[in-house]
Amino acid sequence: MGRGDRAVKPIRFGWARSVALCTVVATLASCGLPQVGPNKRQIFAGSVQREGDAFIVSVNDRVTRATAVVPALGFSQEFVNASKITSDVIRPGDVLGLTIWENVDDGLFAAEAQKSTLLEEVQVDSAGYIFVPYAGRVRASGNTPDQLRRTITKELEGQTPDPQVQVRRLAGDGSTVSLNGAVTGQGVYPIERPTRTLSSMLSRAGGVAIEPDIAQITMIRGDQRGTIWLQDLYEHPELDIALRGGDKILVEADTRTFTALGATNAQARVPFESKDLSALEAIAQVGGLISTLSDPTGVFVIRNEPAEIANQVLGRDDLVGAQRMVYVLNLTEPNGLFKARDFVIRDSDTLYVTEAPYAQWTKTISLLVTPVGSLSTASSAIGG
C-alpha cells in the first residue's frame, strides 16, 4: 500500500463517522422526537379546511365578543319583586316574650314581694293564637307587638288592677332562615329588623368563608330556586332580595374548571379564580409559559362550541349541534396580549401551548453531541 493510500484513510473514516451520526439522527427524527403534544403543524392538519373535524379560528375582536359568554345567573321576578316583611307583624311559629306588671302586692302572676312576671318563649300556634294565663287564647298572628299588648292588657283588666304588659317578638320557626355551605357561621337565624334582606343576613352569619370572586349564592324558597354571584349582589341592588321565613341560603364555590396542557409550567385541571377568567389570566394561573420550551405563537383554546355561537364566529347559519372549535392566540403580535386578556375562558376549556421549533432543534443538537456509545445505545433501542 502506498503512502498516498495511508493518508486517505483517516479522512474517509471521519467522513464515514459523520454520515453514521447523521443517519442515526435522521432515524430518530423519523421515529419522532419526544414532545409534550402536537405541534402547530399537526393541529392545523386537523382543521376542517384540510378535511379534519375541527374549526381553527384566529382570535380577533369579533371572535372575542361572540364567545364572551359567562354563566347566566340570577333571581326570578318572584324573588326580586317580593317586598320586605315587617318584622313587627307576628306570624304563626313566632316566639314571643311577655312581661306582666301588677299594681298589687299579691298579684295573679308575680311571686311574693315581686311586681312583675316574665313569660318567655310563648310560641304562636299554627292557627295564630297564644295562651296567656287568666286571659286564655289570644289571637297574636297579624298583630304588631303593641297591638297584642293592648289586647292582653284589656283581657287582664278584669282579673288584676291596672295591669301593664310588654310584648317582645323573639325568633321563631315562622321567621327564620337557614344558612349553609361556605359561610363563616352556618346555622338558623331569625329574620329581624336588621336582617330582612339577603346581604344583611349573610353579614349576620359572618360573611362568606371563600374568595368573594368565586362565591355563588343559591336561594331556595319552597319549590323556587335561584343562584347569583356574590359580586352581583353588591353591584346590582335589586338582587338584594327580601327574605321569607323558611328560606334556605346556600353559599358555594364556583365549580368551573379548565385543563392546561403542553408547554406551560403546570399541566392540570385548574379551578376558576374569578367570575370572568381570561386566557391571559388562565396562563398566569398555571405559572406562565416555559421560556425555553413554549411557542408563544401557538397558544390554543379548545372547546365544544354551541351551534349558535359557532355560526356567529364563522359567519354561517347552517351548523347544527356542538362544534369542535380551536381558537388560536399569537402572543407575539403587537396586540396579542390584549387579545389574550379579552378572550374569555369557559368551563371545560382546554388551554394548550405548543413547543417552539427551537425546542425540537435543541433536542436534535443534543443527539449530535451525544457520545457515540450512548448514541449507538439509543439507536439500538429505537431499532429494537
Coordinates of C-alpha atoms in Angstrom, one line a residue:
M1 CA 0.0 0.0 0.0
G2 CA 1.4 3.4 -1.0
R3 CA 1.9 6.4 1.2
G4 CA -1.0 8.1 -0.5
D5 CA -3.4 5.4 0.5
R6 CA -2.4 5.7 4.1
A7 CA -3.0 9.4 4.1
V8 CA -6.6 9.0 2.8
K9 CA -7.8 6.5 5.4
P10 CA -8.3 9.0 8.3
I11 CA -10.3 11.3 6.1
R12 CA -12.6 8.5 4.9
F13 CA -13.0 7.3 8.5
G14 CA -14.1 10.8 9.7
W15 CA -16.5 11.2 6.8
A16 CA -18.0 7.8 7.5
R17 CA -18.4 8.6 11.2
S18 CA -20.3 11.9 10.4
V19 CA -22.5 10.0 7.9
A20 CA -23.3 7.5 10.6
L21 CA -24.2 10.1 13.1
C22 CA -26.4 11.9 10.7
T23 CA -28.1 8.7 9.7
V24 CA -28.8 7.9 13.4
V25 CA -30.2 11.4 13.9
A26 CA -32.4 11.1 10.8
T27 CA -33.6 7.8 12.1
L28 CA -34.5 9.3 15.4
A29 CA -36.2 12.2 13.8
S30 CA -38.3 10.0 11.5
C31 CA -39.4 7.9 14.6
G32 CA -40.4 11.2 16.3
L33 CA -38.5 13.2 18.9
P34 CA -40.1 13.4 22.4
Q35 CA -42.6 16.2 22.6
V36 CA -45.3 17.4 25.0
G37 CA -48.1 17.1 22.5
P38 CA -49.0 18.0 18.9
N39 CA -47.2 20.9 17.3
K40 CA -48.8 23.7 15.3
R41 CA -48.5 22.0 12.0
Q42 CA -50.1 18.8 13.4
I43 CA -53.0 20.8 14.9
F44 CA -53.7 22.8 11.7
A45 CA -53.6 19.5 9.8
G46 CA -56.8 18.5 11.7
S47 CA -58.8 21.6 10.5
V48 CA -62.0 21.4 8.5
Q49 CA -60.2 23.2 5.7
R50 CA -57.9 20.2 5.5
E51 CA -60.6 17.6 5.8
G52 CA -60.3 17.4 9.5
D53 CA -63.2 17.8 12.0
A54 CA -62.3 21.0 13.9
F55 CA -62.7 24.6 13.0
I56 CA -59.5 26.5 13.7
V57 CA -60.1 30.3 14.2
S58 CA -57.6 33.1 14.9
V59 CA -58.8 35.2 17.8
N60 CA -59.7 38.8 17.0
D61 CA -62.1 41.4 18.5
R62 CA -65.1 40.0 16.7
V63 CA -64.4 36.4 17.9
T64 CA -63.8 37.7 21.4
R65 CA -67.2 39.4 21.5
A66 CA -69.0 36.4 20.1
T67 CA -67.5 33.9 22.5
A68 CA -67.6 36.1 25.7
V69 CA -70.3 34.0 27.4
V70 CA -70.4 33.9 31.3
P71 CA -72.9 31.6 33.0
A72 CA -76.3 33.4 33.3
L73 CA -77.2 33.5 37.0
G74 CA -80.0 35.5 38.6
F75 CA -83.2 35.5 40.6
S76 CA -86.7 35.2 39.2
Q77 CA -89.1 38.1 39.3
E78 CA -90.9 36.4 42.2
F79 CA -87.8 36.7 44.3
V80 CA -86.9 40.3 43.1
N81 CA -90.4 41.7 43.5
A82 CA -91.1 40.3 46.9
S83 CA -91.4 43.2 49.4
K84 CA -89.7 43.3 52.8
I85 CA -91.7 41.8 55.6
T86 CA -92.4 44.0 58.5
S87 CA -90.6 42.4 61.4
D88 CA -93.2 43.8 63.8
V89 CA -96.0 41.7 62.4
I90 CA -96.5 38.5 64.3
R91 CA -96.9 35.2 62.4
P92 CA -97.6 31.6 63.2
G93 CA -94.5 29.9 64.5
D94 CA -93.1 33.1 66.1
V95 CA -91.9 33.0 69.6
L96 CA -92.8 35.9 72.0
G97 CA -91.6 37.1 75.3
L98 CA -94.2 38.6 77.7
T99 CA -93.6 40.6 80.9
I100 CA -96.6 41.5 83.1
W101 CA -96.6 44.0 85.9
E102 CA -99.3 44.1 88.5
N103 CA -100.1 47.1 90.8
V104 CA -100.8 44.9 93.9
D105 CA -98.6 43.2 96.4
D106 CA -100.2 39.8 96.0
G107 CA -100.9 39.6 92.2
L108 CA -102.1 36.8 89.9
F109 CA -98.7 36.2 88.4
A110 CA -95.9 37.7 90.4
A111 CA -94.3 35.8 93.3
E112 CA -94.4 37.4 96.8
A113 CA -92.6 40.8 97.0
Q114 CA -92.4 41.0 93.3
K115 CA -94.3 43.2 91.0
S116 CA -93.6 41.6 87.6
T117 CA -93.7 38.2 85.9
L118 CA -91.7 37.1 82.9
L119 CA -93.2 34.6 80.4
E120 CA -90.5 33.6 78.0
E121 CA -90.9 31.6 74.8
V122 CA -94.6 31.8 74.3
Q123 CA -95.0 30.3 70.8
V124 CA -97.7 31.3 68.3
D125 CA -99.5 28.2 67.2
S126 CA -100.4 27.3 63.6
A127 CA -103.8 28.9 64.0
G128 CA -102.1 32.2 65.1
Y129 CA -103.0 32.1 68.8
I130 CA -101.1 32.1 72.1
F131 CA -102.2 31.2 75.6
V132 CA -101.9 33.7 78.4
P133 CA -102.9 32.7 81.9
Y134 CA -106.1 34.4 83.1
A135 CA -106.6 35.8 79.6
G136 CA -107.0 32.5 77.7
R137 CA -106.3 32.1 74.0
V138 CA -105.4 35.4 72.4
R139 CA -105.0 35.9 68.7
A140 CA -101.5 37.1 68.0
S141 CA -100.9 36.4 64.3
G142 CA -101.4 39.5 62.1
N143 CA -100.9 41.9 65.0
T144 CA -97.9 44.0 66.0
P145 CA -96.4 43.5 69.4
D146 CA -98.1 46.8 70.5
Q147 CA -101.5 45.7 69.3
L148 CA -101.1 42.4 71.1
R149 CA -100.0 44.2 74.2
R150 CA -103.2 46.2 74.3
T151 CA -105.3 43.1 73.7
I152 CA -103.7 41.2 76.6
T153 CA -104.0 44.2 78.9
K154 CA -107.7 44.5 78.2
E155 CA -108.2 40.8 78.9
L156 CA -106.4 41.1 82.2
E157 CA -108.0 44.2 83.5
G158 CA -110.9 42.3 84.9
Q159 CA -108.5 40.0 86.8
T160 CA -105.9 42.3 88.3
P161 CA -106.0 46.1 88.8
D162 CA -104.1 48.3 86.3
P163 CA -102.0 45.5 84.6
Q164 CA -99.0 46.6 82.5
V165 CA -97.9 44.3 79.7
Q166 CA -94.8 44.2 77.5
V167 CA -94.6 42.0 74.4
R168 CA -91.3 41.2 72.7
R169 CA -91.1 39.3 69.4
L170 CA -88.3 36.7 69.5
A171 CA -87.0 34.2 66.9
G172 CA -89.4 31.5 65.9
D173 CA -89.9 28.7 63.4
G174 CA -92.0 31.0 61.2
S175 CA -89.4 33.8 60.9
T176 CA -86.1 32.1 60.4
V177 CA -83.8 31.2 57.5
S178 CA -81.0 28.6 57.3
L179 CA -77.5 29.4 56.0
N180 CA -75.3 26.6 54.9
G181 CA -72.2 26.0 52.9
A182 CA -69.2 28.3 52.7
V183 CA -70.4 30.8 55.3
T184 CA -68.5 31.7 58.5
G185 CA -71.3 30.8 60.8
Q186 CA -73.7 28.1 59.5
G187 CA -77.0 27.9 61.3
V188 CA -80.6 29.1 61.6
Y189 CA -81.1 32.8 62.0
P190 CA -84.2 34.9 62.8
I191 CA -85.5 37.5 60.4
E192 CA -85.2 40.6 62.5
R193 CA -85.4 44.3 61.6
P194 CA -81.6 44.5 60.7
T195 CA -81.6 41.2 58.8
R196 CA -84.6 41.3 56.5
T197 CA -82.6 41.1 53.2
L198 CA -80.1 38.6 51.8
S199 CA -77.0 40.8 52.2
S200 CA -77.8 41.7 55.8
M201 CA -78.4 38.0 56.7
L202 CA -75.1 37.0 55.1
S203 CA -73.4 39.7 57.2
R204 CA -75.2 38.4 60.3
A205 CA -73.7 34.9 59.6
G206 CA -70.2 36.4 59.4
G207 CA -69.9 36.6 55.7
V208 CA -68.7 34.1 53.2
A209 CA -65.7 31.8 54.0
I210 CA -64.3 31.6 50.5
E211 CA -62.9 34.1 48.0
P212 CA -65.7 36.5 47.0
D213 CA -64.7 36.3 43.4
I214 CA -65.8 32.7 43.1
A215 CA -68.7 32.7 45.6
Q216 CA -72.2 31.8 44.3
I217 CA -75.3 32.2 46.4
T218 CA -78.3 29.9 45.9
M219 CA -81.7 30.9 47.4
I220 CA -84.3 28.1 47.9
R221 CA -87.9 29.1 48.8
G222 CA -90.4 26.3 48.6
D223 CA -90.1 24.9 45.1
Q224 CA -88.3 28.0 43.7
R225 CA -84.6 28.3 43.4
G226 CA -82.2 31.0 42.1
T227 CA -78.5 31.4 42.0
I228 CA -76.4 34.6 41.8
W229 CA -72.7 35.6 42.0
L230 CA -71.8 37.3 45.3
Q231 CA -70.3 40.1 43.4
D232 CA -73.6 40.8 41.6
L233 CA -75.4 41.0 44.9
Y234 CA -73.5 44.2 45.7
E235 CA -73.3 45.5 42.1
H236 CA -77.0 45.2 41.5
P237 CA -79.1 46.3 44.4
E238 CA -82.3 44.7 43.1
L239 CA -80.7 41.3 43.8
D240 CA -80.6 42.0 47.5
I241 CA -84.0 40.4 47.9
A242 CA -86.3 40.3 50.9
L243 CA -86.2 37.2 53.0
R244 CA -89.1 35.0 54.0
G245 CA -89.5 32.5 56.8
G246 CA -88.2 29.1 55.8
D247 CA -85.8 30.4 53.2
K248 CA -82.6 28.3 52.7
I249 CA -79.4 30.1 51.7
L250 CA -76.5 28.1 50.3
V251 CA -73.1 29.5 49.6
E252 CA -70.8 27.5 47.3
A253 CA -67.6 28.0 45.4
D254 CA -67.6 28.2 41.6
T255 CA -67.3 24.6 40.2
R256 CA -66.0 25.6 36.8
T257 CA -62.5 24.3 35.7
F258 CA -60.2 24.3 32.6
T259 CA -57.4 22.0 31.7
A260 CA -53.9 23.2 31.0
L261 CA -51.6 21.1 28.8
G262 CA -48.4 21.5 26.8
A263 CA -45.5 23.8 27.3
T264 CA -46.8 25.5 30.5
N265 CA -45.3 25.4 34.0
A266 CA -48.2 23.2 35.2
Q267 CA -50.3 20.6 33.4
A268 CA -53.5 20.1 35.5
R269 CA -57.2 20.6 35.8
V270 CA -57.5 24.1 37.2
P271 CA -60.4 25.8 39.0
F272 CA -61.5 29.2 38.0
E273 CA -60.3 32.0 40.3
S274 CA -62.7 34.7 39.1
K275 CA -66.1 35.0 37.5
D276 CA -64.6 36.3 34.3
L277 CA -61.4 34.4 33.5
S278 CA -59.4 35.5 30.5
A279 CA -56.9 33.4 28.5
L280 CA -54.1 35.6 29.9
E281 CA -55.2 35.0 33.5
A282 CA -55.5 31.3 32.8
I283 CA -51.9 31.2 31.6
A284 CA -50.8 33.1 34.7
Q285 CA -52.7 30.6 37.0
V286 CA -50.6 27.7 35.7
G287 CA -47.3 29.6 36.2
G288 CA -47.0 31.0 32.7
L289 CA -45.2 29.6 29.7
I290 CA -41.9 27.7 29.8
S291 CA -39.5 30.2 28.3
T292 CA -37.1 27.5 27.0
L293 CA -39.8 25.3 25.5
S294 CA -43.0 27.1 24.6
D295 CA -44.1 28.7 21.4
P296 CA -46.0 32.0 22.2
T297 CA -47.4 32.0 18.6
G298 CA -49.1 28.6 19.3
V299 CA -51.5 29.1 22.2
F300 CA -54.7 27.2 21.6
V301 CA -58.0 27.2 23.4
I302 CA -60.0 24.0 22.5
R303 CA -63.7 23.7 23.3
N304 CA -67.0 22.3 22.0
E305 CA -69.0 25.4 21.0
P306 CA -72.8 25.6 20.8
A307 CA -74.0 25.9 17.3
E308 CA -75.4 29.4 17.7
I309 CA -72.0 30.8 18.8
A310 CA -70.1 28.7 16.2
N311 CA -72.3 30.1 13.4
Q312 CA -71.7 33.6 14.6
V313 CA -67.9 33.1 14.9
L314 CA -67.7 31.5 11.4
G315 CA -70.2 33.8 9.7
R316 CA -72.5 30.9 8.9
D317 CA -76.0 29.7 9.7
D318 CA -76.0 26.1 8.7
L319 CA -74.2 24.4 11.6
V320 CA -76.2 22.2 13.9
G321 CA -75.2 20.9 17.3
A322 CA -72.0 21.5 19.2
Q323 CA -68.9 22.2 17.0
R324 CA -65.3 21.4 17.7
M325 CA -63.5 24.8 17.8
V326 CA -59.8 25.6 18.2
Y327 CA -59.1 29.2 18.9
V328 CA -55.5 30.4 18.2
L329 CA -53.7 33.1 20.1
N330 CA -50.5 34.6 19.0
L331 CA -48.9 36.4 21.9
T332 CA -46.1 37.9 19.8
E333 CA -48.5 40.0 17.8
P334 CA -48.5 43.8 18.6
N335 CA -51.9 43.4 20.3
G336 CA -51.5 39.7 21.1
L337 CA -51.5 40.2 24.9
F338 CA -54.6 42.4 24.7
K339 CA -56.4 39.7 22.7
A340 CA -55.5 37.1 25.3
R341 CA -56.6 39.5 28.0
D342 CA -60.0 39.9 26.4
F343 CA -60.7 36.3 25.3
V344 CA -62.9 34.6 27.9
I345 CA -62.1 31.1 29.1
R346 CA -65.2 28.9 29.7
D347 CA -66.0 25.8 31.7
S348 CA -64.2 22.6 30.5
D349 CA -62.0 24.5 28.1
T350 CA -58.5 23.1 27.3
L351 CA -55.6 25.5 27.2
Y352 CA -52.8 24.0 25.1
V353 CA -49.4 25.6 24.4
T354 CA -47.2 24.1 21.7
E355 CA -43.5 23.6 21.8
A356 CA -41.3 26.1 19.9
P357 CA -39.5 24.7 16.8
Y358 CA -36.3 25.7 18.7
A359 CA -37.1 23.1 21.3
Q360 CA -37.1 20.3 18.7
W361 CA -33.9 21.7 17.2
T362 CA -32.3 21.7 20.6
K363 CA -33.3 18.0 21.1
T364 CA -31.7 17.2 17.7
I365 CA -28.5 19.1 18.6
S366 CA -28.3 17.2 21.9
L367 CA -28.3 14.0 19.9
L368 CA -25.5 15.2 17.6
V369 CA -23.2 15.9 20.6
T370 CA -24.1 12.7 22.4
P371 CA -21.1 10.3 22.8
V372 CA -21.0 7.6 20.1
G373 CA -21.6 4.8 22.7
S374 CA -24.7 6.5 24.1
L375 CA -25.9 7.3 20.5
S376 CA -25.4 3.7 19.5
T377 CA -27.4 2.6 22.5
A378 CA -30.2 5.0 21.7
S379 CA -30.2 3.9 18.0
S380 CA -30.3 0.2 19.1
A381 CA -33.2 0.9 21.4
I382 CA -35.1 2.5 18.6
G383 CA -34.2 -0.2 16.2
G384 CA -35.4 -2.8 18.7

